[in-house]
Amino acid sequence: MLTARRPLFLWFALALLAASVLHACVWFAARFFAAQGLLAAAEGARQMGLSLFWMVCAAALWLIQGPKNRLHAVGHVVGCAFLVCSLGSFMAFSNLTLSQNFELSFSNLLVFALVAVPMVASQVLLAVPSAVLFQMILLKTSPKAAAEAQGA
């Protein structure tokens, strides 16, 4: 079983900072190599801010119940990233239909889904390196589990 390192605020702030900077760098590199050089820095900064939402969500889950192992911890972070990205796509579609008079029809929903699904998948894929770093910094093996592993 994994638990959060103590003092919690220090390790939480360090993990958030390091993982969000890594996430921004990954996004910058992805956008830069996609030939969007001028937009890469702005998108990296935007994604850095958005990554805080799913990192805080994952940390809240861990404080309620610690993950069993590091793979589960990464799964929690990636799951939270998927949830935040999916909600973002839902909100974007809602904005189009409600605020910008985009017709709500099956064909428009299908076109939006064809764009949104690969976008959410790529966002989750780009979240994996920061998810690994976040859980590595914030979580440690509990002394009880370490003693059981050595005794076995």
Coordinates of C-alpha atoms in Angstrom, one line a residue:
M1 CA 0.0 0.0 0.0
L2 CA 1.3 3.5 -0.9
T3 CA 0.8 6.6 1.3
A4 CA 1.4 10.3 0.8
R5 CA 4.8 11.6 2.0
R6 CA 4.9 13.8 5.1
P7 CA 4.8 16.8 5.5
L8 CA 2.0 16.6 3.1
F9 CA 1.9 20.2 2.0
L10 CA 5.6 20.3 1.0
W11 CA 5.5 17.1 -1.0
F12 CA 2.1 17.9 -2.6
A13 CA 3.4 21.3 -3.7
L14 CA 6.7 19.8 -5.0
A15 CA 4.8 17.0 -6.8
L16 CA 2.3 19.5 -8.4
L17 CA 5.0 21.9 -9.5
A18 CA 7.4 19.2 -11.0
A19 CA 4.6 17.2 -12.7
S20 CA 2.9 20.3 -14.1
V21 CA 6.2 21.7 -15.5
L22 CA 6.9 18.3 -17.1
H23 CA 3.4 18.3 -18.5
A24 CA 3.9 21.7 -20.0
C25 CA 7.2 20.6 -21.5
V26 CA 5.6 17.5 -23.0
W27 CA 2.8 19.6 -24.5
F28 CA 5.3 22.2 -25.8
A29 CA 7.3 19.6 -27.5
A30 CA 4.2 17.9 -29.0
R31 CA 2.9 21.2 -30.3
F32 CA 6.4 22.4 -31.5
F33 CA 7.0 19.2 -33.5
A34 CA 3.5 19.5 -34.9
A35 CA 4.8 22.6 -36.7
Q36 CA 2.9 25.0 -34.4
G37 CA 5.9 26.8 -33.1
L38 CA 4.3 30.1 -32.1
L39 CA 1.3 28.4 -30.4
A40 CA 3.4 25.9 -28.5
A41 CA 4.4 28.0 -25.5
A42 CA 0.9 29.3 -25.0
E43 CA -0.6 25.8 -25.2
G44 CA 2.0 24.4 -22.9
A45 CA 1.1 27.0 -20.3
R46 CA -2.6 26.4 -20.7
Q47 CA -2.1 22.7 -20.4
M48 CA 0.0 23.2 -17.3
G49 CA -2.9 24.9 -15.6
L50 CA -5.4 22.3 -16.7
S51 CA -3.1 19.5 -15.4
L52 CA -3.5 20.8 -11.9
F53 CA -7.2 19.8 -12.0
W54 CA -6.6 16.1 -12.6
M55 CA -3.5 16.0 -10.3
V56 CA -5.5 17.5 -7.4
C57 CA -8.3 15.0 -8.2
A58 CA -5.9 12.1 -8.1
A59 CA -4.3 13.3 -4.9
A60 CA -7.7 13.6 -3.2
L61 CA -8.4 9.9 -4.2
W62 CA -5.1 8.9 -2.7
L63 CA -5.8 10.7 0.6
I64 CA -9.1 8.9 0.8
Q65 CA -7.7 5.5 0.0
G66 CA -4.0 4.9 -0.9
P67 CA -3.3 3.0 -4.1
K68 CA -2.1 -0.6 -3.9
N69 CA 0.9 -0.1 -6.1
R70 CA 2.5 2.4 -8.4
L71 CA 0.7 1.1 -11.5
H72 CA -2.7 1.7 -9.8
A73 CA -1.5 5.2 -8.8
V74 CA -0.6 6.0 -12.4
G75 CA -4.0 4.5 -13.5
H76 CA -5.8 6.8 -11.0
V77 CA -4.0 9.9 -12.4
V78 CA -4.7 8.9 -16.0
G79 CA -8.3 8.2 -15.1
C80 CA -8.6 11.6 -13.6
A81 CA -7.0 13.1 -16.7
F82 CA -9.5 11.3 -18.9
L83 CA -12.4 12.6 -16.7
V84 CA -11.2 16.2 -16.9
C85 CA -10.5 16.0 -20.6
S86 CA -13.9 14.4 -21.3
L87 CA -15.7 17.0 -19.3
G88 CA -13.8 19.7 -21.1
S89 CA -14.9 18.3 -24.5
F90 CA -18.5 18.1 -23.2
M91 CA -18.3 21.7 -22.1
A92 CA -16.9 22.8 -25.4
F93 CA -19.8 21.1 -27.2
S94 CA -22.3 22.6 -24.8
N95 CA -20.8 26.0 -25.4
L96 CA -21.1 25.5 -29.2
T97 CA -24.7 24.5 -29.0
L98 CA -26.0 26.8 -26.3
S99 CA -23.9 30.0 -26.7
Q100 CA -22.9 30.0 -30.3
N101 CA -26.1 28.7 -31.9
F102 CA -24.5 25.6 -33.3
E103 CA -27.3 23.3 -34.4
L104 CA -27.7 20.3 -32.1
S105 CA -28.0 17.4 -34.6
F106 CA -26.7 13.9 -35.0
S107 CA -24.4 14.9 -37.8
N108 CA -22.9 17.8 -35.9
L109 CA -22.5 15.5 -32.8
L110 CA -20.8 12.9 -35.0
V111 CA -18.4 15.4 -36.5
F112 CA -17.6 16.8 -33.0
A113 CA -17.0 13.3 -31.7
L114 CA -14.7 12.5 -34.5
V115 CA -12.6 15.4 -33.4
A116 CA -13.0 15.1 -29.7
V117 CA -12.3 11.4 -29.2
P118 CA -8.8 11.5 -30.7
M119 CA -8.1 14.8 -29.0
V120 CA -9.0 13.3 -25.5
A121 CA -7.0 10.2 -26.3
S122 CA -3.9 12.3 -27.2
Q123 CA -4.4 14.4 -24.1
V124 CA -4.5 11.3 -21.9
L125 CA -1.4 9.9 -23.7
L126 CA 0.5 13.1 -23.1
A127 CA -0.5 13.0 -19.4
V128 CA 1.3 9.7 -18.7
P129 CA 4.8 11.1 -18.1
S130 CA 3.6 13.7 -15.6
A131 CA 1.3 11.0 -14.0
V132 CA 4.4 8.8 -13.4
L133 CA 6.4 11.7 -12.0
F134 CA 3.5 13.0 -9.8
Q135 CA 3.0 9.6 -8.1
M136 CA 6.7 9.0 -7.7
I137 CA 7.2 12.3 -5.8
L138 CA 4.0 12.3 -3.7
L139 CA 3.7 8.6 -2.7
K140 CA 5.9 6.3 -0.7
T141 CA 5.6 2.7 0.4
S142 CA 4.0 2.5 3.8
P143 CA 6.3 1.1 6.5
K144 CA 3.8 -1.7 7.2
A145 CA 3.8 -2.9 3.6
A146 CA 7.6 -2.6 3.4
A147 CA 8.0 -4.8 6.5
E148 CA 5.6 -7.4 5.0
A149 CA 7.5 -7.4 1.7
Q150 CA 10.9 -8.0 3.5
G151 CA 9.4 -10.7 5.7
A152 CA 8.0 -12.6 2.7

